[in-house]
Tab-separated table of C-alpha atoms and ligand atoms in Angstrom:
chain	number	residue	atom	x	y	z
A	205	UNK	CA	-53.332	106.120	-16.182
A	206	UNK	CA	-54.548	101.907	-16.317
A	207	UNK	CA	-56.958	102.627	-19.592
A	208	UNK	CA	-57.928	105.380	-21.347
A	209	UNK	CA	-60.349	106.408	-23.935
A	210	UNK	CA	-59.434	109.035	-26.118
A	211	UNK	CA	-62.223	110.923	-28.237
A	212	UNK	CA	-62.958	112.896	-30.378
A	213	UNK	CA	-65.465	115.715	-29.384
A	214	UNK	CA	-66.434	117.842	-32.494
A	215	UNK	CA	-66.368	116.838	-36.142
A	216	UNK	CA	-62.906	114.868	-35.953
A	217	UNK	CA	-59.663	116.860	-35.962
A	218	UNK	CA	-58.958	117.883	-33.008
A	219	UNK	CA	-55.949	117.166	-32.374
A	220	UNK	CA	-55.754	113.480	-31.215
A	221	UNK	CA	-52.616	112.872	-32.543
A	222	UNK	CA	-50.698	114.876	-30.739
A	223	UNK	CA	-52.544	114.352	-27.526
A	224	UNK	CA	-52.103	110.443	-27.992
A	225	UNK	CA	-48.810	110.948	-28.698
A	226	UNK	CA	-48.379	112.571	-25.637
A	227	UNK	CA	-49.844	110.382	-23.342
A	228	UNK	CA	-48.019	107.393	-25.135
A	229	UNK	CA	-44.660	108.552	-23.018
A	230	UNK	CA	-46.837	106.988	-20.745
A	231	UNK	CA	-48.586	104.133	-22.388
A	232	UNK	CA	-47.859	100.599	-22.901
A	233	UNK	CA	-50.476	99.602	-25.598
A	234	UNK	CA	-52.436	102.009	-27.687
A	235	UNK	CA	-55.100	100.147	-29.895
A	236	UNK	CA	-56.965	102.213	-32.431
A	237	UNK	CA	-60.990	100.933	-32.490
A	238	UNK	CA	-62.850	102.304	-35.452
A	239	UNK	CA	-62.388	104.121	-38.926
A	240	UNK	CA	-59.634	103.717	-41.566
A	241	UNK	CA	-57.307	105.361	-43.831
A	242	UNK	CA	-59.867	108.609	-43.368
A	243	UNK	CA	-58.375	109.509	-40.387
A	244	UNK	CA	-55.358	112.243	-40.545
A	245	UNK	CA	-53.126	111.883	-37.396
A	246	UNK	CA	-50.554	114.493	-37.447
A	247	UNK	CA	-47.814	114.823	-34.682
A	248	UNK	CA	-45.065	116.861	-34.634
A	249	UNK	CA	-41.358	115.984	-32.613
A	250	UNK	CA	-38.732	119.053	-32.857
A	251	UNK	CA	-40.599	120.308	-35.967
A	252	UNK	CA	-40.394	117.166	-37.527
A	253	UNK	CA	-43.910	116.675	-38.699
A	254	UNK	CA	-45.529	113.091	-39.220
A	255	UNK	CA	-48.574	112.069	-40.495
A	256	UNK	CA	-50.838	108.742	-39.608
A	257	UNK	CA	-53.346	107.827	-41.020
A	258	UNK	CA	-54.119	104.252	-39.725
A	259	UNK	CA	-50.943	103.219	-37.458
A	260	UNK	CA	-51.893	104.338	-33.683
A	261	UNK	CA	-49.737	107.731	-32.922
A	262	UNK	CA	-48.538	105.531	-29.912
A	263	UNK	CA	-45.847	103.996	-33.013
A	264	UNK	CA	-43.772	107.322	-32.439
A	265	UNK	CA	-42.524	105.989	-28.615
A	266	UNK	CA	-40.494	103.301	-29.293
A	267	UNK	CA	-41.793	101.030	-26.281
A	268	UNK	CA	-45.043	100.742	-27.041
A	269	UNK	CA	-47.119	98.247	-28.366
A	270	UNK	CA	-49.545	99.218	-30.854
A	271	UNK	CA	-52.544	97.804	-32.528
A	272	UNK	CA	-55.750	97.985	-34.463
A	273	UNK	CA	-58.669	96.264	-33.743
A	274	UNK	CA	-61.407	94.392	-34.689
A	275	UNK	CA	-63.773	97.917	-35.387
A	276	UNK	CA	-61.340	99.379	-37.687
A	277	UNK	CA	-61.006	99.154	-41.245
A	278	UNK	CA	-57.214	99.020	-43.169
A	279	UNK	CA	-56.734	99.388	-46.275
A	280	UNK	CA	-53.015	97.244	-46.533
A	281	UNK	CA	-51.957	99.694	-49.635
A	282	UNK	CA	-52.001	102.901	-46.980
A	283	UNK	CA	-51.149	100.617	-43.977
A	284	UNK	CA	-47.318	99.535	-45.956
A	285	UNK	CA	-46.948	102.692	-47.228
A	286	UNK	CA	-47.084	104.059	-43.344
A	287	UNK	CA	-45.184	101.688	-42.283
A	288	UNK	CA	-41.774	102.327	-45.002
A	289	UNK	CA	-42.279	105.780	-43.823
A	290	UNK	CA	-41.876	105.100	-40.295
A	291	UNK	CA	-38.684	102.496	-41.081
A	292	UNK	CA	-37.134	105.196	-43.349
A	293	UNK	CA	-37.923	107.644	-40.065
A	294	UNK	CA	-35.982	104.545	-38.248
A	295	UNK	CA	-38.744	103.758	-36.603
A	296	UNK	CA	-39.463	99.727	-36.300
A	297	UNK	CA	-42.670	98.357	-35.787
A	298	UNK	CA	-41.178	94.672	-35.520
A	299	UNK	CA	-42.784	93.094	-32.741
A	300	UNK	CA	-44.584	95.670	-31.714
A	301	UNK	CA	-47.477	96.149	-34.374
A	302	UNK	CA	-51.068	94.134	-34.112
A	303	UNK	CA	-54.062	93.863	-36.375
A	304	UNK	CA	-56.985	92.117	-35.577
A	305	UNK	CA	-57.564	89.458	-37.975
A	306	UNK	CA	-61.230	90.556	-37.352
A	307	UNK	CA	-60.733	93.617	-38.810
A	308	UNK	CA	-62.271	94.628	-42.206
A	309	UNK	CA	-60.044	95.371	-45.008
A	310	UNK	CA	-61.061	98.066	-47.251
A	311	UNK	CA	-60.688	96.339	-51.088
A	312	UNK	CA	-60.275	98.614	-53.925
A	313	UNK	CA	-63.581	98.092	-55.186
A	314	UNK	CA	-64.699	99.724	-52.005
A	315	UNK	CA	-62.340	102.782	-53.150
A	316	UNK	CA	-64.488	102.917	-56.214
A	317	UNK	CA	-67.876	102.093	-55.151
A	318	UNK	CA	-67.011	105.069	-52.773
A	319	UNK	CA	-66.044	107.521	-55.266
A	320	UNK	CA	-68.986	106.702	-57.656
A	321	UNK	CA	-71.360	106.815	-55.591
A	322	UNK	CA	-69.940	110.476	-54.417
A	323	UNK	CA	-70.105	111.330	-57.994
A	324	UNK	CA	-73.610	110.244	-58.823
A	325	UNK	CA	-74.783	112.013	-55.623
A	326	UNK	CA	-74.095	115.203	-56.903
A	327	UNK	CA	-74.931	118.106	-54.717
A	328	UNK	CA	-76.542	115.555	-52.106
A	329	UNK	CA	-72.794	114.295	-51.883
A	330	UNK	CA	-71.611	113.596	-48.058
A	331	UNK	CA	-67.956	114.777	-49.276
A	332	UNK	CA	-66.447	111.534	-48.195
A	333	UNK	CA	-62.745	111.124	-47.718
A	334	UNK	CA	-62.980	108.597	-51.005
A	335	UNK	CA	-61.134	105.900	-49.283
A	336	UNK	CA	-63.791	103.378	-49.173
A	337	UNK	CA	-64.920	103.907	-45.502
A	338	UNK	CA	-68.290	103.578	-45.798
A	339	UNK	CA	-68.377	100.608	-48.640
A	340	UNK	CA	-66.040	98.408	-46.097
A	341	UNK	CA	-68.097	99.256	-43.408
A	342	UNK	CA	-71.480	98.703	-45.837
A	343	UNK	CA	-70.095	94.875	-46.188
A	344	UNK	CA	-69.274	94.146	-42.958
A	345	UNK	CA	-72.808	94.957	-41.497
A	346	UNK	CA	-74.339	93.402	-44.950
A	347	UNK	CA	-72.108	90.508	-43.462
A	348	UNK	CA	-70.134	90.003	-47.014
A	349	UNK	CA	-67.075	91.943	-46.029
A	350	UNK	CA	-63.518	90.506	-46.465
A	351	UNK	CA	-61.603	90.514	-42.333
A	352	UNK	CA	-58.139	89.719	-42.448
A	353	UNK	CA	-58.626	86.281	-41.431
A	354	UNK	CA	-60.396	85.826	-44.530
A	355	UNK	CA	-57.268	87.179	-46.268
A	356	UNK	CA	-55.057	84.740	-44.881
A	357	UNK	CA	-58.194	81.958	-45.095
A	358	UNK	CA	-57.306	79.111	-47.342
A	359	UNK	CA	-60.232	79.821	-49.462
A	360	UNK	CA	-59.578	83.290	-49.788
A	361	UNK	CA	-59.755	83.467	-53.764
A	362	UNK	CA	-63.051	81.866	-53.897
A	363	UNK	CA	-64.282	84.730	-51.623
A	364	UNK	CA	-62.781	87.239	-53.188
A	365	UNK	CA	-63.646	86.122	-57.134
A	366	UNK	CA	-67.194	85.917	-55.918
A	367	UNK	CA	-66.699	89.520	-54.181
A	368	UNK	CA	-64.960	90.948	-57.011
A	369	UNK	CA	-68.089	89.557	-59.415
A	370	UNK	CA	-70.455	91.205	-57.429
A	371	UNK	CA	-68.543	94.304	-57.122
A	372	UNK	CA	-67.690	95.149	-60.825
A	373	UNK	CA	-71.410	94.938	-61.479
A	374	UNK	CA	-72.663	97.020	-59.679
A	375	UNK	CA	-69.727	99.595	-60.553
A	376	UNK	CA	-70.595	98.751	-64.476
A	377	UNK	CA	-74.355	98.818	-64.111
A	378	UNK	CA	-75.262	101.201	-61.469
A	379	UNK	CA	-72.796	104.057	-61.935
A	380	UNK	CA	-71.705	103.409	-64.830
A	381	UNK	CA	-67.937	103.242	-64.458
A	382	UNK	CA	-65.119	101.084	-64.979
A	383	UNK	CA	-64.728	97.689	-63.995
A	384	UNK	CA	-61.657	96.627	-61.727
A	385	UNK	CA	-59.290	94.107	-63.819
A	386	UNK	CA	-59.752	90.763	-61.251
A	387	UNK	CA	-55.930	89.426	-61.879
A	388	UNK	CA	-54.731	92.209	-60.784
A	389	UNK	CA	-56.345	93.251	-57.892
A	390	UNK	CA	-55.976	89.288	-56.904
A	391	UNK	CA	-51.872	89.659	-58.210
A	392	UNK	CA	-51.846	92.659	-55.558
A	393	UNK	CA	-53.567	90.630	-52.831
A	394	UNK	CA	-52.092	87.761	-52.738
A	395	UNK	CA	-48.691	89.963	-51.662
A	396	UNK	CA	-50.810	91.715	-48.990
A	397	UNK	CA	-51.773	88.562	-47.826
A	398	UNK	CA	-48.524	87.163	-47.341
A	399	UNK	CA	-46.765	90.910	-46.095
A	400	UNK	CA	-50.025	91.093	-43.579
A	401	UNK	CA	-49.289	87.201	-41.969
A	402	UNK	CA	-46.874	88.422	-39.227
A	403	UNK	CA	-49.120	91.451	-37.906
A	404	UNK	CA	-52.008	89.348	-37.939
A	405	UNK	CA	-52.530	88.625	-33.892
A	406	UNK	CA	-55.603	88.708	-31.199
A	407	UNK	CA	-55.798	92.505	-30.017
A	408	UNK	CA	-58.294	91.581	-27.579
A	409	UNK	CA	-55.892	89.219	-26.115
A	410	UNK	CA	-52.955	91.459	-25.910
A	411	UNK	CA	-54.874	94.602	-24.445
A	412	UNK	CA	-56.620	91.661	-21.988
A	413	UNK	CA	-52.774	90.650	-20.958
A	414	UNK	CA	-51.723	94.111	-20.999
A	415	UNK	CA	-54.713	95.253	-18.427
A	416	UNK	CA	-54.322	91.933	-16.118
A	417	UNK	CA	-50.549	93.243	-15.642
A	418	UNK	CA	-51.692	96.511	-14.997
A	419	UNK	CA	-50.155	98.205	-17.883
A	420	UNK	CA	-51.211	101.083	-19.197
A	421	UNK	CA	-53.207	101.237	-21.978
A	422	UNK	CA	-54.765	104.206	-24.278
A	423	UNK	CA	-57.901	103.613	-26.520
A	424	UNK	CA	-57.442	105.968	-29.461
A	425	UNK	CA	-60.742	107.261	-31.205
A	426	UNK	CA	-60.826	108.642	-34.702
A	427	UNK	CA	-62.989	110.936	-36.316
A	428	UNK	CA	-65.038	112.786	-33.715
A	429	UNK	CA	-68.505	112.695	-32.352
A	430	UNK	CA	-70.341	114.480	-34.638
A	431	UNK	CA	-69.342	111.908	-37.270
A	432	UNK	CA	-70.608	109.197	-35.279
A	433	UNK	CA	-73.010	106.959	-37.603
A	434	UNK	CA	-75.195	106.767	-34.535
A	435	UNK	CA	-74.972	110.251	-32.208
A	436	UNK	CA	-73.542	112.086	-35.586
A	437	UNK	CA	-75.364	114.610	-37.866
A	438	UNK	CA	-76.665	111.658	-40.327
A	439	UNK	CA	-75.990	111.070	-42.902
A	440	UNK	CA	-73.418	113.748	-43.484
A	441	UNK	CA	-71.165	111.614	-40.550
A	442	UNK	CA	-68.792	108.135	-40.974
A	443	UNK	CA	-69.738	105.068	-41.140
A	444	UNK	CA	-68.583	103.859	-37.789
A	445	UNK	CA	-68.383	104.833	-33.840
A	446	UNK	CA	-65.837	107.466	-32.763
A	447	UNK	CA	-67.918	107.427	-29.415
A	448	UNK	CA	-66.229	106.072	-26.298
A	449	UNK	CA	-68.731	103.037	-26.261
A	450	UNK	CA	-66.991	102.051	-29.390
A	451	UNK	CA	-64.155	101.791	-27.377
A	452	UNK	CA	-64.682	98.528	-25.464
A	453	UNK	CA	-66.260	96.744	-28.818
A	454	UNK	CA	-63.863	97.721	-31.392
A	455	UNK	CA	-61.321	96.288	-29.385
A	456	UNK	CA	-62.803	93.108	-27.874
A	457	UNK	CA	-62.500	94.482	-23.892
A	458	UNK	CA	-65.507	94.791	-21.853
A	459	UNK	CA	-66.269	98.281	-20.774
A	460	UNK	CA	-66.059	98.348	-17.040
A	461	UNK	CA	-62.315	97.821	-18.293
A	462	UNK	CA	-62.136	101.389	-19.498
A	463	UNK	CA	-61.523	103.802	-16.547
A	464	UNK	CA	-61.079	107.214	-17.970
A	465	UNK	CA	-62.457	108.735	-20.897
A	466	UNK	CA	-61.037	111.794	-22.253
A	467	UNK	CA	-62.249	114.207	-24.906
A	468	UNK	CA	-60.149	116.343	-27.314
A	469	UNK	CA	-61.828	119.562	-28.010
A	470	UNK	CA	-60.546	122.172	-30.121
A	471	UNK	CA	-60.741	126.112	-28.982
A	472	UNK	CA	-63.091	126.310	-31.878
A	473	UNK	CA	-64.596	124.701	-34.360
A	474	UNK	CA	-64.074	122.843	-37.754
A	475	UNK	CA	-65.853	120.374	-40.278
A	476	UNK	CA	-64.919	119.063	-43.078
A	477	UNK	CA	-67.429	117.993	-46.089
A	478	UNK	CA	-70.775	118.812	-46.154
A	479	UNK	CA	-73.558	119.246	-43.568
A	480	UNK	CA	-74.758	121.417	-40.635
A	481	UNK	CA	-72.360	123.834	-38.810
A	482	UNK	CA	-74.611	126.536	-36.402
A	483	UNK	CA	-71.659	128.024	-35.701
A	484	UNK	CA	-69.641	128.251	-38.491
A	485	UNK	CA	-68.158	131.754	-39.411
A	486	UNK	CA	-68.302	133.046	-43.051
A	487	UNK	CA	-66.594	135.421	-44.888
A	488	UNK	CA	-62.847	136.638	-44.120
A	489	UNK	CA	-62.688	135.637	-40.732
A	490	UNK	CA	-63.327	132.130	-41.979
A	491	UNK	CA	-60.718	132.805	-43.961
A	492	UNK	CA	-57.848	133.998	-40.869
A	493	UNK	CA	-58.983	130.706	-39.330
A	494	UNK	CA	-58.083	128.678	-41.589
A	495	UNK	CA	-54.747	130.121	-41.941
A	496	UNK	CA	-53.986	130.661	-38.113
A	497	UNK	CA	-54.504	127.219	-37.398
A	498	UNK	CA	-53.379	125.648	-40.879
A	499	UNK	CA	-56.995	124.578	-41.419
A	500	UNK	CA	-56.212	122.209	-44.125
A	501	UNK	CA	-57.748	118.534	-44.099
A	502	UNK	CA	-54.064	115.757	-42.841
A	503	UNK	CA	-55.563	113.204	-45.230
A	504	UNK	CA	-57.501	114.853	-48.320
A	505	UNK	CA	-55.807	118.861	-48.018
A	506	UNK	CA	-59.270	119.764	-48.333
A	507	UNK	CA	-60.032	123.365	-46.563
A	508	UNK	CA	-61.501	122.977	-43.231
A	509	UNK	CA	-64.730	125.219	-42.172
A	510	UNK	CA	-64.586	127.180	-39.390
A	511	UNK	CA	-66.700	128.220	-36.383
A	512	UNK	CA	-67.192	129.624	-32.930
A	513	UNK	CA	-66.310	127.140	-30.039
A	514	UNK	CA	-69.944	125.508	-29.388
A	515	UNK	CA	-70.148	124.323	-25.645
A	516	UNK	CA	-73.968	122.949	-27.307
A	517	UNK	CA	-71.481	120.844	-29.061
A	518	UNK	CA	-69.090	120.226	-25.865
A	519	UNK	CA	-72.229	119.295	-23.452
A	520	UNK	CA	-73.459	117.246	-25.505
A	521	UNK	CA	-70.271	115.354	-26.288
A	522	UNK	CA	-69.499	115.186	-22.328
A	523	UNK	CA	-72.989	113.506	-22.162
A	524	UNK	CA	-72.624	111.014	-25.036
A	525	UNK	CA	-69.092	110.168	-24.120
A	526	UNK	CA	-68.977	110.355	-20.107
A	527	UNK	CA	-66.245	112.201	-20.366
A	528	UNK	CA	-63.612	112.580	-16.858
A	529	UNK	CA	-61.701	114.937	-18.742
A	530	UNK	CA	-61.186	118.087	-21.593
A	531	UNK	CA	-58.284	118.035	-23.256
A	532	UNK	CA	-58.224	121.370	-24.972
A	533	UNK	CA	-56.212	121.777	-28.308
A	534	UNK	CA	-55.210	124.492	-30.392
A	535	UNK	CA	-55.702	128.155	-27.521
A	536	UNK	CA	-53.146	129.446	-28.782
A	537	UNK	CA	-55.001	130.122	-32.447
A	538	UNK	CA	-57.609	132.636	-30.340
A	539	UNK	CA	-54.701	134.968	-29.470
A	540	UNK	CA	-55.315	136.879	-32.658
A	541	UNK	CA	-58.866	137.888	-31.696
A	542	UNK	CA	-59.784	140.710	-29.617
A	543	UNK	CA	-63.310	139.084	-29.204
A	544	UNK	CA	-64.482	135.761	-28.766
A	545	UNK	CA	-67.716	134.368	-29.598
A	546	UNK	CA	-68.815	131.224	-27.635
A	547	UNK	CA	-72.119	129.557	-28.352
A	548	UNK	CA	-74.379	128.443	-25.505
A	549	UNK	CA	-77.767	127.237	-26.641
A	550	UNK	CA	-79.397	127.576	-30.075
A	551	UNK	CA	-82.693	129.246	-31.429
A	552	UNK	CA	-85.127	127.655	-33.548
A	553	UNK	CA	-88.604	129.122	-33.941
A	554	UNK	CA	-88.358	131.585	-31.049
A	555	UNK	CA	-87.172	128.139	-28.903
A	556	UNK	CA	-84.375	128.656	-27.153
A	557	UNK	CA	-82.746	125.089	-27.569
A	558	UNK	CA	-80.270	123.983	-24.683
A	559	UNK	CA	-79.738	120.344	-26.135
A	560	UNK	CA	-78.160	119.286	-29.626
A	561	UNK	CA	-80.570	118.177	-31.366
A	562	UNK	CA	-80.634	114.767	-33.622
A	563	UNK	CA	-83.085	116.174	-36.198
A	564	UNK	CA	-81.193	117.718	-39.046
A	565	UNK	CA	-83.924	119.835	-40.175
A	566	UNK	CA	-83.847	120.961	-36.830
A	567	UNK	CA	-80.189	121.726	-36.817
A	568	UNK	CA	-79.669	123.413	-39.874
A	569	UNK	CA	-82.119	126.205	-39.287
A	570	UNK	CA	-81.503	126.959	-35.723
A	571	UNK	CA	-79.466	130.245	-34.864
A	572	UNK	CA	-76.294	130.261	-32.413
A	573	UNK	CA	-76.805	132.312	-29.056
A	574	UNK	CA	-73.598	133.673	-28.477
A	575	UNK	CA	-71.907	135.241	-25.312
A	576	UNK	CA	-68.858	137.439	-26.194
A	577	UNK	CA	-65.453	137.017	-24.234
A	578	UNK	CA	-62.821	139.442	-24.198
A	579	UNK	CA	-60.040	137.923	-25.690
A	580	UNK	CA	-56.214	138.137	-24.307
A	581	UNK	CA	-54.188	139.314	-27.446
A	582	UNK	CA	-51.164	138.256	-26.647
A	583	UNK	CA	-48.830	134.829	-27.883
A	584	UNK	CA	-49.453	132.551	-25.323
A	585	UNK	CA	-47.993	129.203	-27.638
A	586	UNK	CA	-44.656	129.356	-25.097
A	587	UNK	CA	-46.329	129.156	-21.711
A	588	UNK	CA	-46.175	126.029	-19.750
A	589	UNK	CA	-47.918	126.814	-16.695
A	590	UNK	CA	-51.980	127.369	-15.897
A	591	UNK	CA	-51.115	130.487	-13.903
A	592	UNK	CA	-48.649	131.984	-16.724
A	593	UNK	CA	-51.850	132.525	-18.920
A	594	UNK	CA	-52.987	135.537	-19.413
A	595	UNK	CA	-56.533	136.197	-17.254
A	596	UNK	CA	-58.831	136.598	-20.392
A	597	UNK	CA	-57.242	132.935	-21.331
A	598	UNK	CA	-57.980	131.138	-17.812
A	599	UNK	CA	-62.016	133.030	-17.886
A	600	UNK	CA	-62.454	131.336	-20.999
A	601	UNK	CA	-60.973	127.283	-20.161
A	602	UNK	CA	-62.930	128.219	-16.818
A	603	UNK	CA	-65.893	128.993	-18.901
A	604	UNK	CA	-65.511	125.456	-20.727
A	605	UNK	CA	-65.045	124.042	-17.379
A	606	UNK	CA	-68.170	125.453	-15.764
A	607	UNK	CA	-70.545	125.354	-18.320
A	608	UNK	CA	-70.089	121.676	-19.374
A	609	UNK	CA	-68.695	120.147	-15.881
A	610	UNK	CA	-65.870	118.770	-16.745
A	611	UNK	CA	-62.649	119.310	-15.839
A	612	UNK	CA	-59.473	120.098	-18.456
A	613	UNK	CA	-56.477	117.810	-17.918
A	614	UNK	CA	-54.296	119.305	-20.535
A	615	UNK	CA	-54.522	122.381	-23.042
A	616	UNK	CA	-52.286	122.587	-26.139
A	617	UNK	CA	-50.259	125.650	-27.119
A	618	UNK	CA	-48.952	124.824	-30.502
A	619	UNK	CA	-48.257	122.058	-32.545
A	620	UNK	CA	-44.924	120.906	-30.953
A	621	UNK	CA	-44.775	118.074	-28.446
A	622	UNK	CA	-44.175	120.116	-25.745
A	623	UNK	CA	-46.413	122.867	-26.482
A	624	UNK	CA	-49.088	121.762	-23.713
A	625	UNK	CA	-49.855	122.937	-20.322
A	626	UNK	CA	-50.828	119.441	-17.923
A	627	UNK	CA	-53.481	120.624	-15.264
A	628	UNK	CA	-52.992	118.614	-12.142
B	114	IMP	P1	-65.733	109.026	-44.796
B	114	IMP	O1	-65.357	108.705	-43.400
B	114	IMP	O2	-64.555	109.083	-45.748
B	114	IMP	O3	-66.836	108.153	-45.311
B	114	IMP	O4	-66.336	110.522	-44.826
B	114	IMP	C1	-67.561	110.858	-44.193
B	114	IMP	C2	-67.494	112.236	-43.546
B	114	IMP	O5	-66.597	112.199	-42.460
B	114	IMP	C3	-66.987	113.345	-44.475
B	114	IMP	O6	-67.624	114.550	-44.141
B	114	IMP	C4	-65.507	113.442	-44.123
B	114	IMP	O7	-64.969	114.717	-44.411
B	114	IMP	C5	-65.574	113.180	-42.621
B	114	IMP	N1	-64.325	112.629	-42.077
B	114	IMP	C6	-63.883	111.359	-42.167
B	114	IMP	N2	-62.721	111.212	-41.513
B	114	IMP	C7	-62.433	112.404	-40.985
B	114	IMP	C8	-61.365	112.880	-40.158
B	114	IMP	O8	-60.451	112.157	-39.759
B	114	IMP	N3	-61.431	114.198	-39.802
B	114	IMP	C9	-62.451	115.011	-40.190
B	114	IMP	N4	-63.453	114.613	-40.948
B	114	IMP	C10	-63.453	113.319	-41.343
């Protein structure tokens, strides 16, 4: 396996908690590079469902080392309240959970800045998770941000009075809202500061050691392409990299280090919050989606929209990504379908339109061209085996396969562990 890259391919969940989980059996380290609290891992063991939002899904295997590096953001209030859940599961991180201490931390000011400024957007809103994502991530590039080794600096209060200053202005004199009371934000801090000390370690060391040994060692994306601030649909994305070249930097290892790259692709298609969807479905189909696959957001509950599988979407996410692998997640949802739709190119103007385009005018008025499948009718969430599917299943990953020249490696069944079938 040596190191792996696991991405998202669409507009984040996917499924790349399970699939992480699953290769974790296998996995020595699994470091987390980008995004925050935003991201809604779930994973279920023996119908025992858990939920991460910023601890790597690797925590679930008790052998493996897990961190989060320098590209992501924590936000220590979610990141403890994780953690008692996993100890009350009996599952111990001790000595076996790593934060970068050049990782951002997400301040509650950047909770609030993010919720104001979602307010005062009104309909232009992005529909942000509200956990401060894209404030944290505002400071770090403005180069004011607050890393956990400026937590556990000796000047720390300075920094963060002066931060704090700043902060409650602009929340008082731009949107209008309430300040945050300084002593007890610092009060709160303080305690982080001291509770954060002994996970505070160099991730790019420990993946470094980890790789010289020959260990193996997964690279878990959040989010998903199309939320990339770069290759995303701007500005209605995150505000960091859920691409596989964010894989190397937001963990401090150079990226001839990284030898696979897989991407997690659901059957179909889903966004959450606002902007451009060609494919999504309207109505009450929408509707059966979201119930057949439980189409409700891990972190916010918010109602996922739903859509055709777009292999626009899929090529283009092979391209960006150079992706070795599909991991295909959630088949078994298609079974109630007679008839599948699957996008191949897009319309705009007459223009047929092969490539995803990065102009959002562009993408919110083109028109899906859609090939119908038959579909196979038939519960498929118990089979194990490639040749057990039914035909209509194995045209359609074949489809997937051909059109965007990658291979799959593994398709998911249901939400259990052990629903997957493991191509060879
Ligand atoms: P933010 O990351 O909270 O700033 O939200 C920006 C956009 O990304 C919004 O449309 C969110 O719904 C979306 N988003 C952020 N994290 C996730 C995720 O883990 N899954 C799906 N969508 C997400």
């Amino acid at each position: 396996m040596a190191v792996t890259a696991v991405v998202g391919c669409q507009w984040g969940d996917e499924g790349k908690g399970k699939v992480v989980d699953i290769l974790s059996a296998r996995a020595d380290v699994v470091a987390r590079y980008q995004g925050g609290p935003n991201a809604g891992h779930t994973v279920v063991v023996a119908g025992d469902q858990t939920i991460l939002h910023q601890i790597p899904s690797g925590i679930l295997h008790d052998r493996t080392v897990c961190c989060l590096g320098n590209g992501v953001v924590i936000d220590p209030h979610t990141f403890f309240q994780e953690m008692e859940e996993l100890t009350d599961r009996g599952i111990s991180v001790k000595n076996r959970l790593w934060i970068s201490p050049q990782a951002h931390v997400i301040m509650p000011y950047h909770r609030a800045i993010d919720e104001a400024s979602e307010a005062a957007a009104g309909n232009r809103k992005i529909g942000t998770t509200g956990r401060g994502i894209g404030p944290a991530y505002t400071d770090k590039y403005n180069r004011t941000g607050m890393r956990v080794a400026d937590l556990l600096a000796p000047d720390f209060e300075e920094r963060f009075h002066r931060a704090i200053e700043a902060k409650n202005r602009i929340l008082v004199e731009l949107y209008k809202a309430s300040p945050l009371d300084e002593r007890l934000v610092l009060e709160e801090f303080l305690r982080f500061r001291e509770q954060l000390k002994p996970f505070a370690k160099d991730v790019s060391v420990v993946i470094y050691d980890a790789i010289r040994n020959k260990k193996n060692v997964i690279l878990e994306g959040a989010q998903g392409t199309l939320l990339d601030i770069d290759h995303g649909t701007y500005p209605y994305v995150t505000s960091s990299n859920p691409t596989a070249g964010m894989a190397a930097t937001g963990t401090g290892i150079g990226p001839r280090h990284i030898d696979q790259v897989l991407g997690v692709f659901k059957a179909y298609t889903t966004r959450v919050g606002n902007g451009p969807f060609p494919t999504e479905i309207m109505g009450d189909l929408q509707t059966s989606f979201r119930e057949w696959g439980g189409e409700y957001g891990a972190t916010t509950g918010r109602s996922r929209r739903c859509g055709w599988l777009d292999l626009v979407i899929a090529k283009y996410a092979a391209r960006i990504n150079s992706l070795d692998g599909w991991i295909i997640t959630k088949l078994d949802v298609l079974s109630h379908l007679d008839e599948i739709k699957v996008c191949t190119s897009y319309k705009y103007k007459g223009q047929i339109i092969e490539h995803f385009p990065s102009e959002s005018w562009i993408l919110k008025a083109v028109e899906p061209v859609y090939v119908t499948v038959k579909g196979w009718s038939k519960d498929i969430s118990g089979i194990r085996e490639y040749g057990q599917l039914p035909v209509n299943c194995r045209n359609y990953l074949d489809y997937i396969t051909e059109f965007t020249g990658v291979k799959i490696n593994m398709v998911s069944v249901g939400p259990d562990r052990d629903a997957v079938i493991q191509f060879r």
